[in-house]
PDB file of C-alpha atoms in Angstrom:
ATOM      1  CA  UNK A  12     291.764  55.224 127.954  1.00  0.00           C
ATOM      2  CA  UNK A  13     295.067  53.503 129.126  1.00  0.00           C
ATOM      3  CA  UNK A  14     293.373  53.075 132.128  1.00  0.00           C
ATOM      4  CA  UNK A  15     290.490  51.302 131.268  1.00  0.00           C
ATOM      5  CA  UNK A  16     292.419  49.045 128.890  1.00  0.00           C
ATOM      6  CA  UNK A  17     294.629  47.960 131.625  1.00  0.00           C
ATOM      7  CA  UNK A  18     291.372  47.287 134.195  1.00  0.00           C
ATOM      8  CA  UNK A  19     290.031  45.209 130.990  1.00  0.00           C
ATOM      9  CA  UNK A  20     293.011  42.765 130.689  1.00  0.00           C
ATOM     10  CA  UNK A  21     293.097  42.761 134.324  1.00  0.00           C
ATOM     11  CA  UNK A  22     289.823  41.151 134.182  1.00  0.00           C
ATOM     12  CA  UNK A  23     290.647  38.973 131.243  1.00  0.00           C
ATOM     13  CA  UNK A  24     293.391  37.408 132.998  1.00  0.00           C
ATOM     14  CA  UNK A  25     291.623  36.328 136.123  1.00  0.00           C
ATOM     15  CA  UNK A  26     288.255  35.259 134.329  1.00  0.00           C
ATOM     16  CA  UNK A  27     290.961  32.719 132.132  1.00  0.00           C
ATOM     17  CA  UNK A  28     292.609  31.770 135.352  1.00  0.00           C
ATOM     18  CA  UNK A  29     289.096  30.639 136.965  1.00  0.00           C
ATOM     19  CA  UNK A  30     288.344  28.847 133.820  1.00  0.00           C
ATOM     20  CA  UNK A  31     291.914  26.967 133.686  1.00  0.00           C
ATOM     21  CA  UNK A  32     291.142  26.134 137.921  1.00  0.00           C
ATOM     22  CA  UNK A  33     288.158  24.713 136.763  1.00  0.00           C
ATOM     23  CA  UNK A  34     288.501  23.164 133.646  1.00  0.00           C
ATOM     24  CA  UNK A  35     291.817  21.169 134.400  1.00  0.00           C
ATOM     25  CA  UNK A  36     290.540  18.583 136.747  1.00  0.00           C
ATOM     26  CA  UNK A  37     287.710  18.017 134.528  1.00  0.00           C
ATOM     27  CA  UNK A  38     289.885  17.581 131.207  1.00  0.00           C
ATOM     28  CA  UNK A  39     292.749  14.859 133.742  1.00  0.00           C
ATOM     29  CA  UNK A  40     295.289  17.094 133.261  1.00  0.00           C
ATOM     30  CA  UNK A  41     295.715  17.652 137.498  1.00  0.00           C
ATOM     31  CA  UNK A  42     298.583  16.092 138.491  1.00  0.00           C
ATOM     32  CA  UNK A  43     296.698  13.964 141.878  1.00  0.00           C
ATOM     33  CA  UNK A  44     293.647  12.795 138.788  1.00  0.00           C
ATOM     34  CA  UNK A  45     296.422  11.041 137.115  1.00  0.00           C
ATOM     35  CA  UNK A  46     297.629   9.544 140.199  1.00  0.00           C
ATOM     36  CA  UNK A  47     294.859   7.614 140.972  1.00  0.00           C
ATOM     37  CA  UNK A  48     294.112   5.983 137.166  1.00  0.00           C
ATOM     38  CA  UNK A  49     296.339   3.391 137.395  1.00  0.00           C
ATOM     39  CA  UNK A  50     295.203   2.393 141.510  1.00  0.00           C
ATOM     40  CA  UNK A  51     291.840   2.538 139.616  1.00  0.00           C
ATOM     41  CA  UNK A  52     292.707   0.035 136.716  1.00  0.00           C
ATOM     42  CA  UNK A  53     294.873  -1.799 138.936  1.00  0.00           C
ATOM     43  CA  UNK A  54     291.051  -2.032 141.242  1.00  0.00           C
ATOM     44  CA  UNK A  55     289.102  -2.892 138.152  1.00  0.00           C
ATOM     45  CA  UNK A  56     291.930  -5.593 136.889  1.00  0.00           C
ATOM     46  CA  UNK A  57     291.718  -7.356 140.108  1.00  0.00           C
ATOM     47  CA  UNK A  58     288.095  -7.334 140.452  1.00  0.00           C
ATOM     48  CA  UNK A  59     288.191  -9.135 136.610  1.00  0.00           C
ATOM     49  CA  UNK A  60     290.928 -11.599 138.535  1.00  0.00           C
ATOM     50  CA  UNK A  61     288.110 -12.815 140.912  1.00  0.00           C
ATOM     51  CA  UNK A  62     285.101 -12.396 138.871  1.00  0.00           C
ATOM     52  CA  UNK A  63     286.006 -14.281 135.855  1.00  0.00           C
ATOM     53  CA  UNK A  64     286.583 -17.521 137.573  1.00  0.00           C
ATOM     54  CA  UNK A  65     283.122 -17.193 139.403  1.00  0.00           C
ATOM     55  CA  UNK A  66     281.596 -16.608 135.569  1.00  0.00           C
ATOM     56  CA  UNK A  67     283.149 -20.036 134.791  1.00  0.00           C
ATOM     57  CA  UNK A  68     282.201 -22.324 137.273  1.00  0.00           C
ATOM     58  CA  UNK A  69     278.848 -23.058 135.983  1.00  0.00           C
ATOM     59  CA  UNK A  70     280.697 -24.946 133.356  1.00  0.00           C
ATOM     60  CA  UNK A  71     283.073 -26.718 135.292  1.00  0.00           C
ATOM     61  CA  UNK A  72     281.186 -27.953 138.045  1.00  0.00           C
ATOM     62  CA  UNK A  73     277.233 -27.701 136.484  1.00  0.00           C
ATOM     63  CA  UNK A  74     277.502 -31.405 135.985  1.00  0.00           C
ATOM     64  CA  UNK A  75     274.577 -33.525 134.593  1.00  0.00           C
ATOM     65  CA  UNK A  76     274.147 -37.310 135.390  1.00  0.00           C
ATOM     66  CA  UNK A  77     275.083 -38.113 131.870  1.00  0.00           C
ATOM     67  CA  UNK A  78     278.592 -36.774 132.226  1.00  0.00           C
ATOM     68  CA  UNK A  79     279.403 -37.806 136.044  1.00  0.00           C
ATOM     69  CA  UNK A  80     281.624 -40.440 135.676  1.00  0.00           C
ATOM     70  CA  UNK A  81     282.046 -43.510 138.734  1.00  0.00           C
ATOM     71  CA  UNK A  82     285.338 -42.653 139.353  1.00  0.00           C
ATOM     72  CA  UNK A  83     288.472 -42.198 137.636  1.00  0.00           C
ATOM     73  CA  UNK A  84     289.245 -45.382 136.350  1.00  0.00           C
ATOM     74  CA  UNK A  85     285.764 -46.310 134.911  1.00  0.00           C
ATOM     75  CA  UNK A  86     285.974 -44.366 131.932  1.00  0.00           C
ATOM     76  CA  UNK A  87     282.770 -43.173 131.407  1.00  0.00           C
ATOM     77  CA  UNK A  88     279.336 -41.893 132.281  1.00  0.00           C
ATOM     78  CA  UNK A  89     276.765 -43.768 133.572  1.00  0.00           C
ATOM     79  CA  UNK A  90     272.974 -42.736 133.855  1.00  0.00           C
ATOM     80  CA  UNK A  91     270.568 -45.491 136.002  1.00  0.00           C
ATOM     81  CA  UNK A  92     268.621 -47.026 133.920  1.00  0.00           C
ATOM     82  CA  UNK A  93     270.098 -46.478 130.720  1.00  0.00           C
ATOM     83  CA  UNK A  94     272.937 -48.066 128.660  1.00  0.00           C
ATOM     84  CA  UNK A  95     276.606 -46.097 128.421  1.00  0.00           C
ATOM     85  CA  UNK A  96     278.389 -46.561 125.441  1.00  0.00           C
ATOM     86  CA  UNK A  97     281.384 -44.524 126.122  1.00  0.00           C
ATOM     87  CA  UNK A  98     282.767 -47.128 128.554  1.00  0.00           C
ATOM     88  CA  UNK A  99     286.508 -48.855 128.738  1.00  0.00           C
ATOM     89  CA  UNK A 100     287.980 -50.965 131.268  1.00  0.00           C
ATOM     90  CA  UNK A 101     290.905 -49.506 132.953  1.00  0.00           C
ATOM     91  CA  UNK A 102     292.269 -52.847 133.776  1.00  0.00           C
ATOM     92  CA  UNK A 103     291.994 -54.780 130.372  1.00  0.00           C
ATOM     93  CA  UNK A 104     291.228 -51.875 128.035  1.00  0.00           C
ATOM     94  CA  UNK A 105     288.034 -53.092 126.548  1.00  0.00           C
ATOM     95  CA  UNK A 106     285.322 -51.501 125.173  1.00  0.00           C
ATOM     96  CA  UNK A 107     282.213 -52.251 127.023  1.00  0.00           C
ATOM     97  CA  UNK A 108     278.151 -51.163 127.246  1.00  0.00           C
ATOM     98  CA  UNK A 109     276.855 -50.601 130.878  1.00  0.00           C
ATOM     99  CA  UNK A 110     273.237 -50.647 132.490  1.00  0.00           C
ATOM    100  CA  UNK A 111     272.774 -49.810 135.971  1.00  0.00           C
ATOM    101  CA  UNK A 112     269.621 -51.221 137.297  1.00  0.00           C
ATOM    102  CA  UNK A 113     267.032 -48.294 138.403  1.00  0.00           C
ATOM    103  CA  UNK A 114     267.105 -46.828 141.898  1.00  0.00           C
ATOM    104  CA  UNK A 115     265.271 -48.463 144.194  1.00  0.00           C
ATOM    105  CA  UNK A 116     265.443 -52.168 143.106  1.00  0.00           C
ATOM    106  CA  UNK A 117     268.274 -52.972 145.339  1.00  0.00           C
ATOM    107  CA  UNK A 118     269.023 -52.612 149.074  1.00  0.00           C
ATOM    108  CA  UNK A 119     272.417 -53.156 148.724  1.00  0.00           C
ATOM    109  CA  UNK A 120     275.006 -54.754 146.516  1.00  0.00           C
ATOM    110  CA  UNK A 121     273.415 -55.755 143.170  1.00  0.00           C
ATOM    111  CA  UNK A 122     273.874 -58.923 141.227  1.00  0.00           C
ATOM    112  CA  UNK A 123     275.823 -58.683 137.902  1.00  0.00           C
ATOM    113  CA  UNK A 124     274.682 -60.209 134.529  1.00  0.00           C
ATOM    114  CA  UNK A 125     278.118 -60.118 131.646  1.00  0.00           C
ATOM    115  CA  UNK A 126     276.801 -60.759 128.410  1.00  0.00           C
ATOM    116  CA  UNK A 127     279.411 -62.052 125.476  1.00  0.00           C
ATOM    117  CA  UNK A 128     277.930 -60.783 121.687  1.00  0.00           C
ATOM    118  CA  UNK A 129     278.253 -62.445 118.728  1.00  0.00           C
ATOM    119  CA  UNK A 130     280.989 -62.788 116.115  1.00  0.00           C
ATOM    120  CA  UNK A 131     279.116 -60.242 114.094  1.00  0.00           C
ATOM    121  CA  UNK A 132     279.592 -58.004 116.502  1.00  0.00           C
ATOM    122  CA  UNK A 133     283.040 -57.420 117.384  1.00  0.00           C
ATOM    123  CA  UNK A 134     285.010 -54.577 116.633  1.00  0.00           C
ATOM    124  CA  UNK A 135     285.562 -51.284 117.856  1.00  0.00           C
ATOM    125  CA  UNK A 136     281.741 -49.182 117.501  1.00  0.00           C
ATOM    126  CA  UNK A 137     279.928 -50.068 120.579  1.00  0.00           C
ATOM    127  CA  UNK A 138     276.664 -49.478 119.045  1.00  0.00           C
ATOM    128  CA  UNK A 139     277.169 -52.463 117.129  1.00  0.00           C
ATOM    129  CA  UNK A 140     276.139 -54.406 120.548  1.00  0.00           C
ATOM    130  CA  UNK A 141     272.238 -53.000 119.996  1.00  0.00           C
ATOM    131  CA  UNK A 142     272.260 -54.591 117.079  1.00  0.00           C
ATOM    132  CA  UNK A 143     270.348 -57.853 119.132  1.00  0.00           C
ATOM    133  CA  UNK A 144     270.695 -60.298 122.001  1.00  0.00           C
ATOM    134  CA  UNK A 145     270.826 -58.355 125.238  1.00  0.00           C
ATOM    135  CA  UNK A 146     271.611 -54.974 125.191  1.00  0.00           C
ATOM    136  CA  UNK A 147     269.152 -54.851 122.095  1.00  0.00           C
ATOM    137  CA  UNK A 148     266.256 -56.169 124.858  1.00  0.00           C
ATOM    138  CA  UNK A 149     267.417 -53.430 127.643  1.00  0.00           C
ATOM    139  CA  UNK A 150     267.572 -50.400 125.116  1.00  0.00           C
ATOM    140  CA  UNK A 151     264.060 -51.230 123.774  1.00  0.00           C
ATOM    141  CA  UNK A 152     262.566 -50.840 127.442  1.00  0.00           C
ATOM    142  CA  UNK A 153     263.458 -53.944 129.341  1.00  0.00           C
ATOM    143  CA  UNK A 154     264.128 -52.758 132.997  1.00  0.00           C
ATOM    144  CA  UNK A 155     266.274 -55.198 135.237  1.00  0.00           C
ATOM    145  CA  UNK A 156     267.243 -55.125 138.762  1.00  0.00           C
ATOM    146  CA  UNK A 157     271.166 -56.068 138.071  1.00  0.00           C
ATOM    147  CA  UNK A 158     274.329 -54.374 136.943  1.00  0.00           C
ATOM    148  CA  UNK A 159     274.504 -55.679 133.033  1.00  0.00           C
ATOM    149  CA  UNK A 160     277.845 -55.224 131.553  1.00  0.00           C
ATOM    150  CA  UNK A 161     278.354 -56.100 127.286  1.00  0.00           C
ATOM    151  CA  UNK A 162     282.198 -55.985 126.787  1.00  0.00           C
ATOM    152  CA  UNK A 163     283.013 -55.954 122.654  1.00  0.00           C
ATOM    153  CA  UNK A 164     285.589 -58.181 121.259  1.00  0.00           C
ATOM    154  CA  UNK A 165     288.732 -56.620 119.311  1.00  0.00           C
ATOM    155  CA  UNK A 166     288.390 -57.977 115.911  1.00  0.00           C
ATOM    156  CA  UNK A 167     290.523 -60.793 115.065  1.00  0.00           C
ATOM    157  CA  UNK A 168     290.050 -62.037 118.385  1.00  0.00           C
ATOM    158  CA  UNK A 169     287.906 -64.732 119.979  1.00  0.00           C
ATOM    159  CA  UNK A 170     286.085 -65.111 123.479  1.00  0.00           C
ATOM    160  CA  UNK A 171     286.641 -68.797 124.068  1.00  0.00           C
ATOM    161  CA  UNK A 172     290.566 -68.748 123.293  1.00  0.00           C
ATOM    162  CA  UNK A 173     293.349 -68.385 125.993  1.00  0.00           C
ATOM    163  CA  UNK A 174     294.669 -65.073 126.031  1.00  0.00           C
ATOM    164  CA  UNK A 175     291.017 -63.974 126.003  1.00  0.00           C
ATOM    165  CA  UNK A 176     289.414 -66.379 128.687  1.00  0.00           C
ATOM    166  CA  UNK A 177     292.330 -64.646 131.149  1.00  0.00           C
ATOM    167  CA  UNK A 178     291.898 -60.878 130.028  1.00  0.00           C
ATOM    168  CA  UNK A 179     287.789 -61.520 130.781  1.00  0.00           C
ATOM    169  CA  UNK A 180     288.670 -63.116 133.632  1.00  0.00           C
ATOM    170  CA  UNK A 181     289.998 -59.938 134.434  1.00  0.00           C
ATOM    171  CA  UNK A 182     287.674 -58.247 133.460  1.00  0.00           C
ATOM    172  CA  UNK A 183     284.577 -59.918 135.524  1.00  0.00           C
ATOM    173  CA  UNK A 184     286.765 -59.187 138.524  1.00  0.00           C
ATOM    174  CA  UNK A 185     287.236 -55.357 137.377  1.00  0.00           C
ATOM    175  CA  UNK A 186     283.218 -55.012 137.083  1.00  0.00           C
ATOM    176  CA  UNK A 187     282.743 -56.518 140.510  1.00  0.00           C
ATOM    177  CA  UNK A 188     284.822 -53.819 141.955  1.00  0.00           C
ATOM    178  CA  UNK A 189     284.002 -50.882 139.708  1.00  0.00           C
ATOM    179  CA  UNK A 190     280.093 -50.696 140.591  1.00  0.00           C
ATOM    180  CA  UNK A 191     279.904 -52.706 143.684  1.00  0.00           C
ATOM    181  CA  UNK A 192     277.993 -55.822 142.404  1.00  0.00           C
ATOM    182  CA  UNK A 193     277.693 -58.458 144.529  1.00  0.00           C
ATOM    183  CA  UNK A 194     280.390 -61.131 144.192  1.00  0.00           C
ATOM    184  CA  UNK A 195     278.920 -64.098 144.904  1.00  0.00           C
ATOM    185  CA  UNK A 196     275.639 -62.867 142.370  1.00  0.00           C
ATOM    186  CA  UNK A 197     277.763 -62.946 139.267  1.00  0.00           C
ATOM    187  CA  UNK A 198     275.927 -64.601 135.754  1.00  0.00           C
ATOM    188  CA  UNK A 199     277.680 -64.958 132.571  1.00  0.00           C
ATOM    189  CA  UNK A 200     275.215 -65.912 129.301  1.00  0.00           C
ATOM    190  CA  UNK A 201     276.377 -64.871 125.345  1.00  0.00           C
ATOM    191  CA  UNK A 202     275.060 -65.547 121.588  1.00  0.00           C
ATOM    192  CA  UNK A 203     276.910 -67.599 119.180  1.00  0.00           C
ATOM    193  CA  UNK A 204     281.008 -67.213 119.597  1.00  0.00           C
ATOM    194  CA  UNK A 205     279.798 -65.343 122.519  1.00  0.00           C
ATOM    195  CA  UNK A 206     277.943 -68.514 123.870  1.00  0.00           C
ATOM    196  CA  UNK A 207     281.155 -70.277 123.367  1.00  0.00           C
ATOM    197  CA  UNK A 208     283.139 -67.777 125.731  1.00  0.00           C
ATOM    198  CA  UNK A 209     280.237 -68.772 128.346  1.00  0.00           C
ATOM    199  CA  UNK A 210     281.470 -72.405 128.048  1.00  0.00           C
ATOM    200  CA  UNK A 211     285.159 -71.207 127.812  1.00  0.00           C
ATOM    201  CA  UNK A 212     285.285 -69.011 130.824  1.00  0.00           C
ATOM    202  CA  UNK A 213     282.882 -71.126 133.093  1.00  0.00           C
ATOM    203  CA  UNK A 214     285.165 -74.098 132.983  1.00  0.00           C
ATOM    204  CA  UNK A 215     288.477 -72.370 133.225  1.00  0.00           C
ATOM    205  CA  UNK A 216     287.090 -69.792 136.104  1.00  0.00           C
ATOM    206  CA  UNK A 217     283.712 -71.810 137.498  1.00  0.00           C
ATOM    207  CA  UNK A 218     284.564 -69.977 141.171  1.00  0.00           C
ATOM    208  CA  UNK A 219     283.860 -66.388 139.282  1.00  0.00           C
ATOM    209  CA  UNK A 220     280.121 -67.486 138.756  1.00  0.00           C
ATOM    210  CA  UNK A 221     276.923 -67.836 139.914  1.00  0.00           C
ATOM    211  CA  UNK A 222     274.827 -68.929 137.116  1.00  0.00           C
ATOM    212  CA  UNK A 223     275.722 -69.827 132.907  1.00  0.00           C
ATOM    213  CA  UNK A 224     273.164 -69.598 130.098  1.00  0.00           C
ATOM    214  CA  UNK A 225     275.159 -70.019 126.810  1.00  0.00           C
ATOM    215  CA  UNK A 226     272.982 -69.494 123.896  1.00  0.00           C
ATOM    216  CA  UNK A 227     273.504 -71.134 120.469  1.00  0.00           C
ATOM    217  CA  UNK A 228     276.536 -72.220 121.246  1.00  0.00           C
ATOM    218  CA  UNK A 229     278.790 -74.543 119.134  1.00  0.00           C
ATOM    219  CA  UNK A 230     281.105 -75.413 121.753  1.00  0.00           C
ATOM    220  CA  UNK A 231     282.243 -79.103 121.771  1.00  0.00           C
ATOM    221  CA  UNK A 232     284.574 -79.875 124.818  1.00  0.00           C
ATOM    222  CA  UNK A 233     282.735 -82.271 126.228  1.00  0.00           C
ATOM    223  CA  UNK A 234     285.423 -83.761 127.937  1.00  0.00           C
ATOM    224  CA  UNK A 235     286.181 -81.057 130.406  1.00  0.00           C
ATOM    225  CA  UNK A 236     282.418 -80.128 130.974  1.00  0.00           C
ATOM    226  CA  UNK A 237     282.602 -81.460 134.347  1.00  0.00           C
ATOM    227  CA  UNK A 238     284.582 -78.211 135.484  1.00  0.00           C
ATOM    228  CA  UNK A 239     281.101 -77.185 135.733  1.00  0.00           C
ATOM    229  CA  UNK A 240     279.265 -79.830 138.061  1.00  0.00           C
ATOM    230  CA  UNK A 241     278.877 -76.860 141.000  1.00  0.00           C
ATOM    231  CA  UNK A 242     277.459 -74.005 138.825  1.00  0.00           C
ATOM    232  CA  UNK A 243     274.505 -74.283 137.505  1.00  0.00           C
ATOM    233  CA  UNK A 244     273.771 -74.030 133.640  1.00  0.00           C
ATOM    234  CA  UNK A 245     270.840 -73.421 131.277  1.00  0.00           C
ATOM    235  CA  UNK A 246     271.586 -73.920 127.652  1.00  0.00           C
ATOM    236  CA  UNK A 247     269.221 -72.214 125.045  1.00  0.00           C
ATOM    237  CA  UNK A 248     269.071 -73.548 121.499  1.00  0.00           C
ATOM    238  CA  UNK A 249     266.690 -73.032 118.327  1.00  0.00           C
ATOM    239  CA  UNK A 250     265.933 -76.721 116.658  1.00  0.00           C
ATOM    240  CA  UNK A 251     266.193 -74.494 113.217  1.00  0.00           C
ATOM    241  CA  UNK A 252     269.907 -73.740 113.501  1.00  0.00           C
ATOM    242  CA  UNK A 253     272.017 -74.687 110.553  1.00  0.00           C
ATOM    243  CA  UNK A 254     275.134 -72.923 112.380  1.00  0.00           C
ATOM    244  CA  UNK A 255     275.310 -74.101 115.945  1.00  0.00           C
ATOM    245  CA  UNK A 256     273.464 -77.235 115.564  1.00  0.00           C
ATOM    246  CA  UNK A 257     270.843 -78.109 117.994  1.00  0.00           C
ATOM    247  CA  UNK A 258     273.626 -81.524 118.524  1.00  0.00           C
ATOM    248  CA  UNK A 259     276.053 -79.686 120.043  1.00  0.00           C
ATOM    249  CA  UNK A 260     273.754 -78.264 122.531  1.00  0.00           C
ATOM    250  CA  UNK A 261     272.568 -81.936 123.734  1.00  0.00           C
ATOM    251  CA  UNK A 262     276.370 -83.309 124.198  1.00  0.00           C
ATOM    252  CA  UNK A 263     277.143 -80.350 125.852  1.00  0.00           C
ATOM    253  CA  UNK A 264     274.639 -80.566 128.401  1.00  0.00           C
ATOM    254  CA  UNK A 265     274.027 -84.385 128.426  1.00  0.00           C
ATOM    255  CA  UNK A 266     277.856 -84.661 129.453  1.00  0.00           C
ATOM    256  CA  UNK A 267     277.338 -81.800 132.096  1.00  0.00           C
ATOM    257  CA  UNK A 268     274.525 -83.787 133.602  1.00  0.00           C
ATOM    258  CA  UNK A 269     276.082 -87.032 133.326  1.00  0.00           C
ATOM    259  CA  UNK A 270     278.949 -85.428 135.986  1.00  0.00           C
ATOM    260  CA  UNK A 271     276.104 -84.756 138.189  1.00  0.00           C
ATOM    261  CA  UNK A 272     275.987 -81.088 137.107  1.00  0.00           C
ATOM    262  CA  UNK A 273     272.509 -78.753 137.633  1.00  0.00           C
ATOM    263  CA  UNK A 274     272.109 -77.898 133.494  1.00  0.00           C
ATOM    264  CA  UNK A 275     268.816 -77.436 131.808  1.00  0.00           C
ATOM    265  CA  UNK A 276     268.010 -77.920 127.842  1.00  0.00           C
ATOM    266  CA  UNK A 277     265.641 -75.379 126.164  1.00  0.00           C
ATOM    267  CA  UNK A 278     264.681 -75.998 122.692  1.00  0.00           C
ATOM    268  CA  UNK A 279     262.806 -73.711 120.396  1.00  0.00           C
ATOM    269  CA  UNK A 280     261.130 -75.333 117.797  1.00  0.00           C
ATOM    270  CA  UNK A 281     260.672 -72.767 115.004  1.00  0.00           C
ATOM    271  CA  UNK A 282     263.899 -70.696 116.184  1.00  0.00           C
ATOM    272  CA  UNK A 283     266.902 -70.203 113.719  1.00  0.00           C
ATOM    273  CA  UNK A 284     270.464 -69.314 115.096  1.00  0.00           C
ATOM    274  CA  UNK A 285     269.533 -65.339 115.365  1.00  0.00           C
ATOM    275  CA  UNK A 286     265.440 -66.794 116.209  1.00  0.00           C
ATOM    276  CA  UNK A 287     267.222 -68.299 119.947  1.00  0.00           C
ATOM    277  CA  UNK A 288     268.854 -64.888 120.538  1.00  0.00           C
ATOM    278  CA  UNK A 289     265.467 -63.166 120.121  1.00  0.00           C
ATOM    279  CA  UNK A 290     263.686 -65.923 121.852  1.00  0.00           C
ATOM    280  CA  UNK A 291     266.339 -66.723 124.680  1.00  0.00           C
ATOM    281  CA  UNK A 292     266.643 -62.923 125.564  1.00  0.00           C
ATOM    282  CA  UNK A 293     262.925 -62.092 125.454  1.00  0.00           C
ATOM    283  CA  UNK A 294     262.034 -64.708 128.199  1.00  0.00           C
ATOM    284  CA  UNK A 295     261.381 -63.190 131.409  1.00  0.00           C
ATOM    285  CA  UNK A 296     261.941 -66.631 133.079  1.00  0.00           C
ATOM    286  CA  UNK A 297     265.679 -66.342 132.387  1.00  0.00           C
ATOM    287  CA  UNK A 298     266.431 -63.238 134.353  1.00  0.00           C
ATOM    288  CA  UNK A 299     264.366 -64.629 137.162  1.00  0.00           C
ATOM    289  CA  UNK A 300     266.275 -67.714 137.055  1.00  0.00           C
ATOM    290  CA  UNK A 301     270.002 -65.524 137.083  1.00  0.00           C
ATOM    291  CA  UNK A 302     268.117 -63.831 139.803  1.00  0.00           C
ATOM    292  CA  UNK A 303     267.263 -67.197 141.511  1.00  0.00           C
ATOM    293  CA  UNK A 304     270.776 -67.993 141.678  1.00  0.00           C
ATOM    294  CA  UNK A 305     272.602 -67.172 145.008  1.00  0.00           C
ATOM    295  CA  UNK A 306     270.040 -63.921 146.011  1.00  0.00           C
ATOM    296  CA  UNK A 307     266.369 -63.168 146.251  1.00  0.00           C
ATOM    297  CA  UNK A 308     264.201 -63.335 143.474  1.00  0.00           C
ATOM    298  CA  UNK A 309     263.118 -59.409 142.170  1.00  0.00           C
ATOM    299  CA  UNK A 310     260.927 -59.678 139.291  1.00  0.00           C
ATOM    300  CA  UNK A 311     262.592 -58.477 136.141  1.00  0.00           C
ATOM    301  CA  UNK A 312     260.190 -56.133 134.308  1.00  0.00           C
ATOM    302  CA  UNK A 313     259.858 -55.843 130.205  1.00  0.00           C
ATOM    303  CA  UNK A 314     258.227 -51.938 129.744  1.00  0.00           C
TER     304      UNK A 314
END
């Protein structure tokens, strides 16, 4: 009986010991197991190191046309085509709306139209620009083969005063540069106070431009018109204007012609001072005449 007990824990014992031999490594209790967690962890870690910037560059370099900017010191994004209104000069730090003409309507460099808004205008929003003249025309479909630029005035300011003439003068010569226009292709036209700026700036700068077309303008400086003889000028007016009277518009330009200057007269007949924006910036013949002006003629289109 003592025997057979002693046979039976014999047993017992060596049946537990094959169980512990094979139930440790399963349950990580062997010694070399636990040895080899943390090189596992340390594997899987570094494998998380490498992976996780691979998950992110989709993000960082998935860029759309809308969010490529020119280059670092434009400020913004620019889609051909289309007006940008996120844009800021790096050199003079004003706001301003871009249109790049579409692909395929220009060999090489491209001529560039600036357009000067209105006092109504100014301020900081640059969707106040669409509000007419211009930039109104190109975001309702008008399609033209130039770089157009819109700067906005800071309010308080003026376009036609000193400080201002220099900082657009600037500012011209930024644009040029920035998108590769053509230098000797560059047009300047504006509404109202911006009309006066054309005047303004085309008499203290005439060498920055190509072509002027100040529209119902008020400006009254006569007497130093003749800063303008070389460039040539096309002055837009409505005959219904009670703010820039339809007067001014004939000094101006009868003085400019007197000094042997190239200046045209347009008169609408039924055209208040907002009527000659509407009118003056819906006339195909005017972008074909900035167009005329120092490089081939390409058809401006009106979609």
């Amino acid at each position: 009986m003592k025997r057979d007990y002693t046979i039976l824990c014999h047993r017992m014992l060596r049946c537990l010991a094959v169980v512990c031999i094979i139930a440790l490594p399963l349950s990580g209790c062997n010694t070399r197991t636990q040895a080899t967690v943390p090189t596992q962890t340390a594997s899987t870690g570094a494998s998380a190191a490498t992976s996780t910037p691979t998950a992110l560059l989709p993000t960082t370099t998935r860029t759309s046309a809308r969010s490529m900017p020119v280059d670092a010191a434009s400020q913004c994004s620019v889609i051909p085509g289309k007006i940008e209104q996120s844009c800021t000069s790096a050199r003079t730090g004003l706001k301003y709306w871009l249109y790049l003409p579409p692909a395929g309507t220009e060999n090489e460099k491209p001529p560039l139209l600036v357009y000067l808004h209105g006092f109504s205008h100014s301020g900081s929003d640059l969707n106040r620009l669409l509000a007419g003249g211009l930039p109104a025309q190109i975001e309702n479909g008008r399609s033209l083969p130039m770089i157009v630029v819109s700067p906005q005035c800071p309010v308080g300011e003026n376009w036609q005063y000193g400080a201002m003439v220099d900082r657009l003068s600037q500012f011209f010569s930024e644009m040029v540069t920035q998108y590769g226009a053509d230098p000797r292709r560059v047009s300047l036209t504006g509404f109202s106070m911006g009309g006066d700026g054309v005047w303004a700036l085309g008499i203290a700068h005439p060498e920055q431009f190509t072509a002027l077309a100040p529209v119902a303008s008020w400006y009254r400086k006569e007497e130093i018109v003749c800063a303008l003889k070389d460039v040539p000028v096309w002055d837009l007016q409505g005959e219904q204007d009670r703010i820039a009277l339809p007067a001014y518009a004939k000094k101006m330009t009868a003085a400019l012609e007197h000094c042997g200057g190239n200046v045209k007269l347009t008169l609408f007949p039924d055209a208040d001072h907002e009527g000659s924006s509407r009118q003056a910036y819906g006339m195909d013949e005017l972008y074909s005449w900035f167009l005329e002006k120092g490089g081939p003629n390409l058809p401006p289109t009106n979609k």
